[in-house]
Coordinates of C-alpha atoms in Angstrom, one line a residue:
M132 CA 59.8 94.8 108.5
T133 CA 61.7 93.5 111.6
Q134 CA 63.5 90.6 111.2
T135 CA 64.1 88.7 114.8
S136 CA 64.5 85.2 113.2
G137 CA 64.9 83.0 110.1
A138 CA 67.8 85.1 108.3
Y139 CA 68.4 82.5 105.8
E140 CA 64.8 81.9 105.5
Q141 CA 64.4 85.5 104.0
S142 CA 67.0 85.8 101.7
R143 CA 68.3 83.6 98.8
L144 CA 71.1 82.0 100.6
T145 CA 71.4 78.6 101.9
P146 CA 74.4 77.3 104.7
D147 CA 75.5 74.8 102.0
R148 CA 76.0 78.0 99.5
L149 CA 78.6 79.6 102.4
A150 CA 80.4 76.4 103.2
R151 CA 81.3 75.9 100.0
L152 CA 82.1 79.3 99.8
A153 CA 84.5 78.8 102.8
T154 CA 86.1 75.5 101.1
R155 CA 87.6 78.2 98.5
V156 CA 90.2 79.1 101.6
E157 CA 93.4 76.9 101.0
T158 CA 94.8 75.6 104.5
G159 CA 97.8 72.3 104.8
G160 CA 95.5 70.5 107.1
D161 CA 93.0 70.6 109.9
R162 CA 92.7 74.0 111.2
P163 CA 90.4 75.3 114.1
S164 CA 86.8 77.0 113.4
I165 CA 85.8 80.2 113.4
P166 CA 82.2 80.8 114.1
V167 CA 80.9 83.6 111.8
Q168 CA 77.2 84.8 113.3
T169 CA 74.8 87.2 111.7
P170 CA 74.2 90.3 113.4
I171 CA 70.6 90.4 112.7
T172 CA 69.7 87.3 115.3
D173 CA 73.2 86.2 116.7
T174 CA 73.1 83.3 115.2
E175 CA 75.8 81.5 113.3
I176 CA 75.7 81.2 109.7
G177 CA 78.8 79.1 109.0
T178 CA 82.1 78.9 109.6
I179 CA 85.7 79.6 108.1
P180 CA 89.2 78.2 109.2
A181 CA 91.6 79.9 111.4
C182 CA 94.4 80.2 108.8
S183 CA 98.1 79.4 110.2
D184 CA 101.3 81.1 109.5
D185 CA 102.1 78.6 107.7
D186 CA 98.6 78.8 105.5
I187 CA 100.1 82.6 104.5
V188 CA 103.5 81.8 103.7
A189 CA 101.7 79.2 101.4
A190 CA 99.3 81.6 100.2
V191 CA 101.6 84.4 99.1
D192 CA 103.9 81.7 97.6
R193 CA 101.2 80.4 95.6
A194 CA 100.2 84.6 94.1
R195 CA 104.0 84.9 94.0
Q196 CA 104.4 82.2 91.3
A197 CA 101.2 83.0 89.5
Q198 CA 102.5 86.8 89.7
S199 CA 105.3 86.5 87.0
A200 CA 103.4 85.3 84.3
W201 CA 100.5 87.9 84.7
A202 CA 103.2 90.7 85.0
E203 CA 104.3 89.8 81.5
T204 CA 100.5 89.8 80.1
P205 CA 99.7 92.7 78.0
V206 CA 97.8 95.2 80.8
E207 CA 95.3 95.5 77.8
S208 CA 94.3 92.1 78.3
R209 CA 94.1 92.3 82.3
A210 CA 92.3 95.0 81.8
E211 CA 89.7 93.0 79.8
I212 CA 88.8 90.5 82.7
I213 CA 88.9 93.7 85.2
E214 CA 86.3 95.1 83.1
R215 CA 84.4 91.3 82.8
F216 CA 84.6 91.2 86.7
G217 CA 82.8 94.4 86.7
D218 CA 80.3 92.9 84.7
L219 CA 79.7 89.7 86.7
V220 CA 79.7 91.8 89.8
D221 CA 76.5 94.0 88.4
E222 CA 74.8 90.3 87.1
H223 CA 75.1 88.4 90.6
R224 CA 73.6 91.9 92.2
D225 CA 71.1 90.1 93.9
N226 CA 73.0 87.4 95.4
L227 CA 75.7 89.2 96.3
L228 CA 73.3 91.8 98.0
D229 CA 72.1 89.3 100.3
I230 CA 75.7 87.7 101.5
V231 CA 76.5 91.4 102.5
Q232 CA 73.2 92.0 104.0
L233 CA 73.2 88.6 105.8
E234 CA 76.6 89.2 107.6
T235 CA 76.9 93.1 108.1
G236 CA 72.8 93.7 108.8
K237 CA 72.4 96.5 106.8
V238 CA 69.5 97.4 105.0
R239 CA 69.5 96.8 100.9
Q240 CA 70.2 100.1 100.0
H241 CA 73.1 101.0 102.0
A242 CA 74.1 97.0 100.4
L243 CA 74.1 98.5 97.0
E244 CA 75.9 101.3 97.6
E245 CA 78.7 98.4 97.8
V246 CA 78.0 96.5 94.5
V247 CA 77.6 98.9 92.3
D248 CA 80.8 100.8 93.4
I249 CA 83.2 98.1 91.7
P250 CA 81.3 97.7 88.5
A251 CA 82.2 101.3 88.4
T252 CA 86.3 101.0 89.9
C253 CA 86.7 97.7 87.3
S254 CA 85.5 100.6 84.3
Y255 CA 87.6 103.4 85.8
Y256 CA 90.7 101.8 86.1
A257 CA 90.4 99.2 83.2
S258 CA 89.8 102.6 80.7
N259 CA 92.3 105.1 82.9
G260 CA 94.9 102.4 84.1
P261 CA 97.0 101.5 80.8
A262 CA 97.7 104.9 80.5
E263 CA 99.4 105.5 83.8
L264 CA 101.6 102.2 83.5
T265 CA 102.7 103.6 79.7
D266 CA 106.3 104.0 79.7
S267 CA 106.7 107.8 79.9
G268 CA 109.7 110.4 79.1
R269 CA 111.3 112.9 80.9
A270 CA 113.3 115.8 80.5
A271 CA 117.0 114.8 79.5
P272 CA 120.5 116.7 81.7
I273 CA 121.7 117.5 77.4
P274 CA 119.1 117.4 74.8
L275 CA 119.3 115.6 71.8
L276 CA 122.8 113.7 73.6
T277 CA 120.8 112.0 76.2
S278 CA 117.4 110.6 77.0
A279 CA 115.2 109.8 79.9
S280 CA 112.5 107.6 80.5
V281 CA 110.3 105.7 83.4
T282 CA 108.8 102.4 83.3
Y283 CA 106.4 100.9 85.6
D284 CA 107.4 97.5 87.2
P285 CA 104.2 95.7 89.7
V286 CA 105.5 95.7 93.3
G287 CA 105.2 91.9 93.5
V288 CA 102.0 90.8 96.0
V289 CA 99.9 92.8 97.6
G290 CA 98.2 92.0 101.1
V291 CA 94.8 93.3 101.6
I292 CA 93.1 93.7 104.9
S293 CA 89.4 94.7 104.6
P294 CA 87.1 95.4 107.3
W295 CA 83.2 94.6 108.4
N296 CA 81.8 97.7 107.6
Y297 CA 81.9 97.7 103.8
P298 CA 83.3 93.9 103.2
L299 CA 82.0 94.0 99.5
T300 CA 83.9 97.5 98.3
L301 CA 87.1 97.5 100.7
S302 CA 87.5 93.9 99.8
L303 CA 88.2 94.8 96.1
T304 CA 88.3 98.6 95.2
D305 CA 92.0 98.2 96.2
A306 CA 92.5 94.9 94.7
I307 CA 91.2 95.9 91.0
P308 CA 93.9 98.5 90.6
A309 CA 96.6 96.4 92.2
L310 CA 95.6 93.1 89.9
L311 CA 95.4 95.8 86.6
A312 CA 99.2 97.1 87.8
G313 CA 100.4 93.2 87.2
N314 CA 100.5 92.4 90.6
A315 CA 98.6 89.3 92.6
V316 CA 96.6 89.9 96.0
V317 CA 96.1 88.4 99.1
C318 CA 93.1 89.4 100.7
K319 CA 92.0 88.8 104.3
P320 CA 89.2 90.1 105.3
D321 CA 87.4 90.6 108.4
E322 CA 86.7 87.5 110.2
R323 CA 83.1 88.6 111.0
T324 CA 82.4 89.2 107.0
P325 CA 84.4 86.5 105.0
F326 CA 81.8 85.5 102.6
I327 CA 81.0 88.3 100.8
A328 CA 85.2 88.3 99.7
L329 CA 84.9 84.0 98.6
A330 CA 82.1 85.1 96.7
L331 CA 84.2 87.9 94.4
G332 CA 86.8 85.9 94.3
E333 CA 84.7 83.2 92.8
L334 CA 83.6 85.9 90.1
L335 CA 87.2 87.0 89.5
E336 CA 87.8 83.1 88.4
E337 CA 84.6 83.1 86.4
A338 CA 86.0 86.6 84.7
G339 CA 89.4 84.9 83.6
L340 CA 91.7 86.3 86.2
P341 CA 94.5 83.2 86.4
D342 CA 95.1 80.6 88.9
G343 CA 96.6 81.7 92.1
L344 CA 96.4 85.9 91.3
F345 CA 94.0 86.3 94.1
Q346 CA 94.2 84.3 97.5
I347 CA 91.9 84.2 100.6
V348 CA 93.5 83.7 104.0
T349 CA 90.8 83.7 107.1
G350 CA 91.6 84.4 110.9
E351 CA 91.5 86.7 113.2
G352 CA 93.3 89.8 112.4
A353 CA 95.7 89.4 115.3
A354 CA 96.7 86.0 114.3
V355 CA 97.1 86.3 110.7
G356 CA 97.9 90.1 109.9
P357 CA 101.8 90.0 111.0
A358 CA 102.2 86.9 109.0
L359 CA 100.6 88.4 106.2
I360 CA 102.6 92.1 106.5
D361 CA 105.8 90.2 106.8
N362 CA 105.2 88.0 103.3
V363 CA 103.9 90.6 101.2
D364 CA 105.5 93.2 99.1
Y365 CA 102.6 95.9 99.6
L366 CA 100.0 96.5 102.4
V367 CA 96.7 98.0 102.4
F368 CA 95.0 98.1 105.9
T369 CA 91.4 99.9 106.5
G370 CA 90.4 100.1 109.9
G371 CA 90.9 101.4 113.3
T372 CA 93.6 104.2 113.9
E373 CA 95.6 101.6 116.7
T374 CA 95.6 99.0 114.3
G375 CA 97.1 101.0 111.2
R376 CA 99.6 102.5 114.0
T377 CA 100.8 98.7 114.3
V378 CA 100.1 97.7 110.9
A379 CA 102.4 100.7 109.9
E380 CA 105.4 100.1 112.2
R381 CA 105.5 96.4 110.8
A382 CA 105.2 97.5 107.5
G383 CA 108.2 100.0 108.4
R384 CA 110.5 97.6 109.8
N385 CA 110.1 95.0 106.9
L386 CA 110.7 98.2 104.4
I387 CA 107.4 97.7 102.2
G388 CA 104.9 100.4 101.3
C389 CA 101.5 100.7 102.8
S390 CA 98.8 102.3 102.8
L391 CA 96.2 103.1 105.5
E392 CA 92.5 103.7 105.6
L393 CA 91.5 104.5 109.7
G394 CA 89.5 106.5 111.6
G395 CA 87.8 109.6 111.4
K396 CA 86.2 112.2 113.6
N397 CA 84.1 114.0 110.3
P398 CA 82.9 117.4 110.7
M399 CA 79.9 119.1 109.1
V400 CA 80.0 123.0 108.7
V401 CA 76.1 124.4 108.4
L402 CA 77.1 128.0 106.8
D403 CA 74.9 131.3 107.3
D404 CA 73.8 131.1 103.8
A405 CA 72.8 127.4 103.8
D406 CA 69.3 125.7 102.6
V407 CA 68.3 124.3 106.2
E408 CA 66.2 121.4 104.8
T409 CA 69.1 120.0 102.7
A410 CA 71.8 120.4 104.9
A411 CA 69.3 118.5 107.2
R412 CA 68.9 115.8 104.8
G413 CA 72.3 115.7 104.0
A414 CA 73.0 115.1 107.7
V415 CA 70.7 112.7 108.1
T416 CA 72.1 110.7 104.9
G417 CA 75.4 110.7 106.3
A418 CA 75.2 109.9 109.7
F419 CA 73.1 107.5 109.6
T420 CA 74.2 104.8 106.2
N421 CA 74.8 101.9 107.4
A422 CA 73.7 102.7 111.4
G423 CA 77.2 105.0 110.8
Q424 CA 79.2 102.6 110.6
L425 CA 81.0 104.5 107.8
C426 CA 84.5 106.4 108.2
L427 CA 83.4 108.9 105.9
A428 CA 80.3 109.9 108.2
P429 CA 79.9 113.2 109.8
E430 CA 79.7 112.6 113.8
R431 CA 80.4 116.5 114.6
I432 CA 77.6 119.1 113.0
Y433 CA 78.8 122.7 113.1
V434 CA 75.8 125.3 112.3
D435 CA 75.8 129.2 112.1
E436 CA 73.6 130.5 114.6
D437 CA 71.4 131.8 112.9
R438 CA 70.7 128.7 111.5
Y439 CA 70.8 126.4 114.3
D440 CA 67.6 126.1 115.9
A441 CA 65.9 125.5 112.5
F442 CA 68.2 123.1 111.3
L443 CA 68.0 121.4 114.6
D444 CA 64.6 121.3 113.8
A445 CA 64.8 120.0 110.4
V446 CA 67.3 117.3 111.0
V447 CA 65.4 115.8 114.1
S448 CA 62.3 115.8 112.3
A449 CA 63.9 113.8 109.8
T450 CA 65.5 111.5 111.7
E451 CA 62.2 110.2 113.7
N452 CA 60.9 109.3 110.1
L453 CA 63.7 106.6 110.0
T454 CA 62.4 103.4 110.1
L455 CA 64.9 100.4 112.2
G456 CA 64.3 96.9 110.5
H457 CA 65.7 94.6 108.1
S458 CA 64.8 93.0 105.0
F459 CA 66.1 91.3 102.4
D460 CA 64.3 94.0 99.9
Y461 CA 64.2 97.6 99.7
G462 CA 62.4 99.0 103.0
P463 CA 63.9 100.1 106.2
D464 CA 66.1 103.1 106.9
I465 CA 68.6 101.8 109.2
G466 CA 70.1 98.6 110.0
S467 CA 71.7 96.5 112.3
L468 CA 75.5 97.3 114.5
I469 CA 77.6 94.8 114.0
S470 CA 77.9 93.2 117.1
G471 CA 77.1 93.2 120.6
D472 CA 80.5 94.4 121.7
H473 CA 80.0 97.1 119.1
L474 CA 76.4 98.4 120.4
D475 CA 77.8 98.6 123.9
S476 CA 80.8 101.0 122.3
V477 CA 77.9 103.4 120.8
R478 CA 75.5 102.7 123.9
E479 CA 78.8 104.1 126.5
H480 CA 79.1 107.4 123.9
V481 CA 75.9 108.5 124.6
D482 CA 75.9 107.8 128.3
S483 CA 79.0 109.1 128.6
A484 CA 77.8 112.4 126.7
V485 CA 74.5 113.1 128.7
E486 CA 76.2 112.4 131.9
G487 CA 78.6 115.1 131.2
G488 CA 75.4 117.4 130.3
A489 CA 74.6 116.4 126.8
T490 CA 70.8 116.5 125.5
V491 CA 69.3 113.9 123.3
A492 CA 67.3 115.2 121.1
T493 CA 66.3 112.1 119.9
G494 CA 67.1 108.8 119.8
G495 CA 69.3 107.5 122.8
R496 CA 68.4 104.0 122.7
A497 CA 69.0 100.1 121.9
R498 CA 66.2 98.8 120.1
P499 CA 66.2 95.1 121.9
D500 CA 62.4 95.1 120.4
V501 CA 63.6 95.4 116.6
G502 CA 66.9 92.8 117.0
P503 CA 69.8 92.5 119.4
N504 CA 72.1 94.9 117.9
F505 CA 70.0 97.6 116.8
Y506 CA 70.4 101.3 118.1
E507 CA 68.0 104.3 117.4
P508 CA 69.7 107.3 115.3
T509 CA 70.8 109.7 117.9
I510 CA 71.3 113.7 118.2
L511 CA 72.9 114.8 120.9
T512 CA 73.0 118.9 121.6
D513 CA 74.4 120.5 124.7
V514 CA 77.8 118.2 124.0
S515 CA 81.3 119.1 126.0
P516 CA 83.9 120.2 123.3
D517 CA 86.4 118.2 125.3
S518 CA 84.2 115.1 125.7
R519 CA 84.5 111.7 124.3
I520 CA 81.4 112.2 122.0
I521 CA 83.2 115.1 120.2
C522 CA 87.1 113.9 120.3
E523 CA 86.5 110.3 119.5
E524 CA 85.0 108.1 117.0
T525 CA 81.8 106.6 117.6
F526 CA 81.3 104.7 114.2
G527 CA 77.7 104.9 115.2
P528 CA 74.4 106.5 114.2
V529 CA 74.9 109.3 116.7
V530 CA 76.0 113.0 116.0
S531 CA 76.4 116.0 117.7
V532 CA 74.9 119.7 116.6
V533 CA 76.6 122.4 117.9
P534 CA 76.1 126.5 117.3
V535 CA 78.6 128.4 116.1
S536 CA 79.3 132.2 115.7
D537 CA 80.6 132.1 112.0
A538 CA 82.7 130.3 109.8
E539 CA 85.9 131.0 111.1
E540 CA 84.7 129.0 114.2
A541 CA 83.5 126.5 112.5
I542 CA 86.8 126.5 110.5
E543 CA 88.6 125.8 113.9
R544 CA 86.2 123.7 115.4
A545 CA 86.3 121.3 112.7
N546 CA 90.2 121.3 112.4
D547 CA 90.1 120.9 116.4
T548 CA 90.8 116.8 116.0
E549 CA 93.6 114.5 115.0
Y550 CA 91.6 113.5 112.6
G551 CA 91.2 114.2 108.9
L552 CA 89.4 111.9 106.4
N553 CA 86.5 113.8 105.4
G554 CA 84.1 116.5 105.8
S555 CA 81.8 118.4 104.2
V556 CA 80.6 122.1 103.4
W557 CA 76.3 123.3 103.0
T558 CA 76.1 126.9 101.6
S559 CA 74.2 127.8 98.4
D560 CA 77.2 130.0 97.5
R561 CA 79.2 126.7 95.8
D562 CA 82.7 129.1 95.2
R563 CA 82.2 130.5 99.5
G564 CA 81.8 126.6 100.0
R565 CA 84.9 125.3 97.7
A566 CA 86.6 128.0 99.5
I567 CA 86.4 127.3 102.9
A568 CA 86.4 123.4 102.2
R569 CA 90.1 124.3 101.4
E570 CA 90.1 125.5 104.9
I571 CA 89.5 121.8 106.7
D572 CA 92.4 119.8 107.0
C573 CA 90.6 116.4 105.6
G574 CA 92.0 114.3 102.7
T575 CA 88.3 115.1 101.3
V576 CA 85.6 118.0 101.6
C577 CA 82.5 117.5 100.1
V578 CA 80.5 120.9 99.1
N579 CA 76.4 120.2 100.1
D580 CA 76.9 116.1 99.9
P581 CA 78.0 114.5 103.3
Y582 CA 80.3 112.0 101.5
A583 CA 79.1 110.2 98.3
V584 CA 80.2 112.8 95.7
G585 CA 83.8 112.7 97.0
W586 CA 83.5 108.7 97.2
A587 CA 81.7 108.7 93.4
A588 CA 84.6 110.6 92.3
I589 CA 87.1 107.8 91.2
D590 CA 89.3 110.0 89.5
A591 CA 89.9 112.0 92.2
P592 CA 92.1 110.4 95.1
M593 CA 90.8 109.3 98.8
G594 CA 92.2 109.5 101.8
G595 CA 93.4 110.8 105.4
M596 CA 95.6 113.3 106.6
G597 CA 96.6 112.9 110.0
D598 CA 95.7 109.7 112.2
S599 CA 93.2 109.2 109.5
G600 CA 96.0 107.0 107.6
L601 CA 98.5 107.3 104.9
G602 CA 98.3 107.1 100.8
R603 CA 95.6 107.5 98.8
R604 CA 93.1 105.2 97.3
H605 CA 91.1 106.1 93.8
G606 CA 92.5 107.8 90.4
P607 CA 95.8 107.9 89.1
E608 CA 97.0 107.9 92.8
G609 CA 95.6 105.0 93.5
I610 CA 97.2 102.8 91.0
H611 CA 100.6 104.1 91.0
R612 CA 101.0 102.8 94.6
F613 CA 101.3 99.0 93.4
V614 CA 104.3 100.1 90.7
E615 CA 108.0 100.6 91.3
S616 CA 109.3 103.2 89.2
K617 CA 112.3 102.9 87.2
T618 CA 114.2 105.5 85.9
I619 CA 116.1 104.6 82.0
A620 CA 118.3 107.1 81.0
T621 CA 120.7 107.0 78.1
S622 CA 123.7 108.4 76.7
R623 CA 124.5 108.6 72.8
I624 CA 128.3 110.2 73.7
G625 CA 129.3 107.9 76.6
P626 CA 130.2 108.9 79.8
L627 CA 129.2 112.6 81.1
D628 CA 132.3 112.8 82.4
T629 CA 135.6 115.2 80.7
P630 CA 137.1 113.6 77.7
P631 CA 141.0 112.8 78.3
S632 CA 142.3 115.4 75.8
V633 CA 139.8 118.1 77.7
P634 CA 141.6 120.3 80.6
H635 CA 139.0 120.3 83.5
S636 CA 138.3 124.1 83.4
V637 CA 137.2 123.8 79.7
T638 CA 134.6 121.1 81.0
A639 CA 133.7 123.5 83.8
R640 CA 132.8 126.5 81.5
A641 CA 130.9 124.1 78.8
L642 CA 128.9 122.8 81.7
T643 CA 128.5 126.2 83.6
G644 CA 127.2 127.6 80.5
L645 CA 124.8 124.3 79.5
A646 CA 123.1 124.8 83.2
A647 CA 122.4 128.3 82.3
V648 CA 120.7 127.9 79.2
Q649 CA 118.8 125.1 80.6
R650 CA 117.6 127.3 83.3
R651 CA 116.7 130.4 80.7
L652 CA 114.2 127.5 78.7
S653 CA 112.8 127.0 81.7
R654 CA 111.8 130.1 82.8
L655 CA 110.5 130.8 78.9
I656 CA 108.5 127.4 79.2
R657 CA 106.8 128.6 82.2

């Protein structure tokens, strides 16, 4: 189905519903309004307030006041609220899907990936988070006479700056462990996709989260971001690399921690023993999910020359079977890009590559007949290794397919980038795939899957190397970033110094002997 008008009519939403959500943003008075457009039709669906610096400070203050009591709440009680929130997200799935689709223009099956992610994340941290926050004993310098333990305190108020491409998942996937750890959260969603974060805030309240703990501020990033970074105790940012550098610099000046998931120019390596049809299916799934507006999507595919022709035929055929369009039911395969500006950027990347000698194997055109911001899934060949399409993130439904002589060349080409977010290896020998995955410089490398098996492994950390970011979400690492570890060391014999009646030489011999015993014990334990 092609949607060219009447976005509201085909959804289960009304303008009044979004207007009520916008009133959840607390401001100190009348503020200028920012229009929010749906990329489906390029028409306005609502407005949000442009928060001022004073509004940001007030939101952080409200969060900080609520956080003190929340930190004293037993972690088991916090986990129950997080679990209930996950259940509510599942119960309100259709409504949330409609909001995500209306704001982003993505097709329903791609929006569903976001909605099912949140309950899974809630269940993981509700089940596993409390153990990660429990005091732990550590080895002490003099066994029996001294002890050491580590406790974990929440950092305080966590700021979350979330992007437009996955506004449901990325507004809450970091907030969930932050809240469980006893923090408050102030979320700044992208101004193009604010309503889904507001709807999630409503569900958090319904789940029993105390008032004030999850604040939402709205506005353009350049206007709102600095005040947020200057007032919170930790900052999570997901977005572009250049903006990420600015965020990291400001966080550094404020001496607060930050985690950043930034851009990627992700490689996909197809080895000489790969099943061509399986690899082609994975390439299409990975490269064109959410119209390629996915930081984990493969944009460079390196194929062993013995598999190249067969792979190219298979991936072109599979791509040409995809359908473009929009429906609030399950139907079309590929949805809209987020805006006309982004469409122009994707088109410029492809046009530049073609001017440099690349060949369009399929796609390569905007599709205004489908909608104002649609672009065909595109496969390029004969690309120059130093072209923009190889070196810069396109963030659209465009992928380059390049032949390589062997696995060694594939690894070298895969690592020839400043980015290091996600990669994949395709082979019939999984042990070989895992061995080659270790050679690829990315925070996550999947074998025989483009990205989902890595993202869905919530117990394992996810993040980037190089220009793809700092820190990790998911797993124990995903909750430890939101706490300050504190060591409490105790002596049963008073201060560890030389008693007044004992010569220093005797103490020196005793300490030397004790250290030697400790080293021997450590070696025996190993």
